[in-house]
XYZ file of C-alpha atoms in Angstrom:
245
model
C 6.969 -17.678 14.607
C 7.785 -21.426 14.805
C 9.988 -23.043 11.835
C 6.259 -25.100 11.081
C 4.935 -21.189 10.959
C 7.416 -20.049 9.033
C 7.235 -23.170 6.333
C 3.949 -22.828 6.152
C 4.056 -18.979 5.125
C 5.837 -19.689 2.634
C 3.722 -22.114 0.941
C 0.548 -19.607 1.227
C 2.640 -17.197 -0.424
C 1.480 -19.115 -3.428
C -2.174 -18.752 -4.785
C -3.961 -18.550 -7.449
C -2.926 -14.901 -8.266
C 0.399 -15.670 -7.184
C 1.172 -19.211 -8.937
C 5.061 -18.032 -9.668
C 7.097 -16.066 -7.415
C 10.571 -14.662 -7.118
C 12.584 -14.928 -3.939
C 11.721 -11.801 -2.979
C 8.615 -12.407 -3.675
C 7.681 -15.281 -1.341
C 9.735 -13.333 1.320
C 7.455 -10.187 1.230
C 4.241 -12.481 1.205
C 5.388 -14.666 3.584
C 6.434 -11.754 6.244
C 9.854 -13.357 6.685
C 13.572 -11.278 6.366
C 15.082 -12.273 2.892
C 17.833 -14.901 3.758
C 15.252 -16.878 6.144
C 12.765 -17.116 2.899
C 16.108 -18.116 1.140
C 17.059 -20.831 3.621
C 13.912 -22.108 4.006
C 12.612 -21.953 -0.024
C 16.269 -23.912 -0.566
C 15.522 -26.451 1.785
C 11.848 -26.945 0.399
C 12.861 -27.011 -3.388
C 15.289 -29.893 -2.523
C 12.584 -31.680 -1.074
C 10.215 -31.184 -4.368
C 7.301 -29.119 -2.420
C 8.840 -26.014 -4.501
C 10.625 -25.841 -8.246
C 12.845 -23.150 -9.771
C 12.405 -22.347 -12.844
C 15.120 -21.516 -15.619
C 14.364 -17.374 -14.657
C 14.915 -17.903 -11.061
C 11.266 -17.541 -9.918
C 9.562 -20.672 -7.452
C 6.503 -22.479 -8.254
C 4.537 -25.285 -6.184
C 6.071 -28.771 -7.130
C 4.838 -31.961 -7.992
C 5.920 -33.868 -4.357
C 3.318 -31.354 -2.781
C 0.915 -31.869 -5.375
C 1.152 -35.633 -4.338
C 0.914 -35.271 -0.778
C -2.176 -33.374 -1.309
C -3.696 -36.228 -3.674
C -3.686 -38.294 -0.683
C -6.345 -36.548 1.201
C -8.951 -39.102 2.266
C -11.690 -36.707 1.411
C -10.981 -36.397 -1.652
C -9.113 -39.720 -2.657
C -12.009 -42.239 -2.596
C -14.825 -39.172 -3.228
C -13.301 -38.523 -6.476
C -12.978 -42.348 -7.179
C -16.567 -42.869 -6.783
C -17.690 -39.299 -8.804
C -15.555 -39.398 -12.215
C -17.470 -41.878 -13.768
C -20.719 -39.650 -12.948
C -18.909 -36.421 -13.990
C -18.452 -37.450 -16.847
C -22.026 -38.543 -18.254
C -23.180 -35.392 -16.500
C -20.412 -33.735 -18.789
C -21.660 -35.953 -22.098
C -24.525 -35.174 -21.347
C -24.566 -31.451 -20.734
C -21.358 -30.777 -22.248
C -20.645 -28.203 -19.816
C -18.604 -27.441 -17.013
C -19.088 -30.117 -14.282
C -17.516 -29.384 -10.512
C -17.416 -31.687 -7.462
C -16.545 -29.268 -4.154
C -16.524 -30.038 -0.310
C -16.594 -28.048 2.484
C -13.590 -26.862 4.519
C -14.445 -24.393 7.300
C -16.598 -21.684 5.612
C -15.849 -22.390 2.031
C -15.947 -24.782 -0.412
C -13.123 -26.277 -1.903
C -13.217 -27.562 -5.378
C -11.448 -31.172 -5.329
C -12.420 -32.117 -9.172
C -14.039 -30.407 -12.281
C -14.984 -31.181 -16.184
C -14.802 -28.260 -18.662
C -15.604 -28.437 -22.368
C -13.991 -25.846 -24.794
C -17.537 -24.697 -25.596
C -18.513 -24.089 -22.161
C -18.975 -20.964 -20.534
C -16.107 -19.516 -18.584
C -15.358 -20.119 -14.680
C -13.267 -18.771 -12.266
C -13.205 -22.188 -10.236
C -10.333 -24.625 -10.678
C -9.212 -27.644 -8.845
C -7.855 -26.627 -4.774
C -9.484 -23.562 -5.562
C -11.815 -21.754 -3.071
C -14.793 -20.290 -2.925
C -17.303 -18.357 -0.428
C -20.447 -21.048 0.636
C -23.180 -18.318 0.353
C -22.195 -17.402 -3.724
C -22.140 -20.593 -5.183
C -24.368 -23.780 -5.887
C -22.075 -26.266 -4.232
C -21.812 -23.440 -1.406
C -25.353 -23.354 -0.657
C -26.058 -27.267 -0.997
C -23.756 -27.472 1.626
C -23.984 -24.983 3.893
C -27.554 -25.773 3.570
C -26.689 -29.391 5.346
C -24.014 -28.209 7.487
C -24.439 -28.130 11.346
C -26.997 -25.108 12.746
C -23.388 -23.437 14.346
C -21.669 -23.305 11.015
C -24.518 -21.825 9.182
C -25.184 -19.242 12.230
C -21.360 -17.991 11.514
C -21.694 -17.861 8.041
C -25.312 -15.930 8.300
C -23.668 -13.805 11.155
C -20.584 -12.884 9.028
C -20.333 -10.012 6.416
C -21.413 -11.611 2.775
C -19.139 -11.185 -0.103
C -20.721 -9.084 -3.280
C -19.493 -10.430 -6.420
C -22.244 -9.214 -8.359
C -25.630 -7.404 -8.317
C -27.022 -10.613 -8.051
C -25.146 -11.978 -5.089
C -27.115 -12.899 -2.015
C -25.907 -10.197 0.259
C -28.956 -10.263 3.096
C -28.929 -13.160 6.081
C -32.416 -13.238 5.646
C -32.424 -13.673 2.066
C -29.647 -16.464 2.363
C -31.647 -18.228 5.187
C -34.986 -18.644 2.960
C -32.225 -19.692 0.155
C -31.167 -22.788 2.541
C -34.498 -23.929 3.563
C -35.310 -24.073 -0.243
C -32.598 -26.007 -1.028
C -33.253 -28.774 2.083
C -36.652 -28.994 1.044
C -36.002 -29.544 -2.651
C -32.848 -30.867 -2.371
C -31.095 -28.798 -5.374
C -29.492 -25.146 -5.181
C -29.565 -22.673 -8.280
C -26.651 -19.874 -8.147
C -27.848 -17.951 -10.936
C -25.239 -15.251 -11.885
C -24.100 -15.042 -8.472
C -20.582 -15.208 -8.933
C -20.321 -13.962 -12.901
C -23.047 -12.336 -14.672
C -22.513 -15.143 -17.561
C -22.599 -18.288 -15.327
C -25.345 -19.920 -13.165
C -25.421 -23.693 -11.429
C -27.411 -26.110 -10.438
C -25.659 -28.024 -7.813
C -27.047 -31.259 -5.475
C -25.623 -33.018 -2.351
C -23.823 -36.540 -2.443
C -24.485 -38.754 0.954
C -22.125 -40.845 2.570
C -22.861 -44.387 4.003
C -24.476 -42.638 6.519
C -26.582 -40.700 4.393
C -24.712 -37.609 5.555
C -24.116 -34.570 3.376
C -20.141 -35.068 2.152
C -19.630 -32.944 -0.885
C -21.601 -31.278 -3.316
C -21.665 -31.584 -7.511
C -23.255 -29.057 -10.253
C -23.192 -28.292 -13.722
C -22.893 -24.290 -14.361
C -24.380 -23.310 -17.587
C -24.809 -19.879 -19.622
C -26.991 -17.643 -17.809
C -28.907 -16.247 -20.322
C -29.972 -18.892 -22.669
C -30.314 -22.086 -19.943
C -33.349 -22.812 -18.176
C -32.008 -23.884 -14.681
C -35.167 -26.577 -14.990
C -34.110 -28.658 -17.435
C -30.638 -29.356 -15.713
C -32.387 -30.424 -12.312
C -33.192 -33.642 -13.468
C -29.516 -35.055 -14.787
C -27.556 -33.312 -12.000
C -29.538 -35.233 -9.207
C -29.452 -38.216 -10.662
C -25.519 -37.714 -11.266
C -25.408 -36.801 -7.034
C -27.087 -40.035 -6.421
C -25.370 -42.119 -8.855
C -22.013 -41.211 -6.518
C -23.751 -41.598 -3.594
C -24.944 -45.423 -4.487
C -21.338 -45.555 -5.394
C -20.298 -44.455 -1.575
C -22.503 -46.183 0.387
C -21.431 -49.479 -1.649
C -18.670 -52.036 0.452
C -16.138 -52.114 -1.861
C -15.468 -55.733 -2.660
């Protein structure tokens, strides 16, 4: 392994199971013997990327969480989508997400959640599978034929009994979505929880990121949201394909 290899390892150590770790830890995770981890977690700490805490254990630190803010993907996306997110959220008051893709997964780069709303797994840098989710399928829906070939050729995550498990099922599921332009993910990922999720273009009117609303599953009518999360999609993608001034 190269020293970039090794650094590297030890940042994946951390997820979102694994948010604190000891040395040991991060050592274990990272496949690396103990006093490289410790050289290497030193050396990253004084930097900022990692903090200890007063019990000893490591946690990401803020000079990462910077670095990461300056992604151009997400800098000037999630400039142009707060203002929408949040009417969607007035609106709905529920939970409102903004995703985009990265490889075969979507990757969740803002979200609004009201203390009344119904509990999600997804948080902000977190991950999820494209074929499970209504930002997943909007986009995988308008990603290139050779991405959506791997993703239909690949084994399908179950999270639930409602999960689209069958290529052929998740194939009819993408054509729907192109010609109507929304997605519904009803109680794909949690029995409780289903979206409705629509694309934002770019300038040139390209497919760049995906936003829903996810609502209780058993007392929403997926309908009724179709209307105010579209709108919210093209309100950001007016904002996009505007010069700035």
């Amino acid at each position: 392994m190269t020293v970039t290899a090794r650094v590297l390892g030890v940042l994946a150590a951390f997820d979102a199971a694994h948010t604190v770790l000891t040395l040991t830890g991060i050592a274990r995770r990272a496949g690396l013997p103990l006093s490289t981890a410790h050289r290497l977690v030193g050396e990253l700490t004084q930097w900022g990327a990692l903090e200890r805490g007063e019990d000893g254990r490591y946690r990401i630190g803020l000079r990462l969480w910077e670095v990461g803010a300056l992604a151009p993907r997400s800098v000037g996306l999630r400039e142009a989508a707060v203002p929408f997110l949040a009417d969607l959220h007035e609106v709905t008051g529920e939970n409102v997400q903004l995703a985009v893709l990265d490889g075969t997964e979507v990757v969740y780069v803002d979200r609004i959640s009201g203390r009344g709303a119904v509990n999600v797994i997804t948080r902000v840098g977190g991950r999820l599978p494209l074929h499970a989710t209504g930002v997943g399928l909007v986009l995988l829906a308008h990603a290139p034929p050779e991405l959506q070939e791997q993703v239909l050729a690949a084994p399908l995550r179950r999270y639930t009994d409602r999960t689209i498990c069958s290529p052929s099922q998740l194939r009819r599921v993408l054509a729907d979505v192109r010609r109507t332009g929304v997605a519904v993910s009803d109680r794909q990922i949690e029995l409780v929880a289903l979206s409705v999720a629509a694309p934002v273009r770019g300038p040139r009117d390209e497919v760049v990121a995906a936003l829903s609303v996810v609502v209780p599953a058993d007392t929403s009518d997926a309908r009724a949201y179709v209307p105010v999360v579209r709108a919210a999609a093209r309100g950001v993608s007016r904002t996009l394909a505007t010069p700035p001034t």
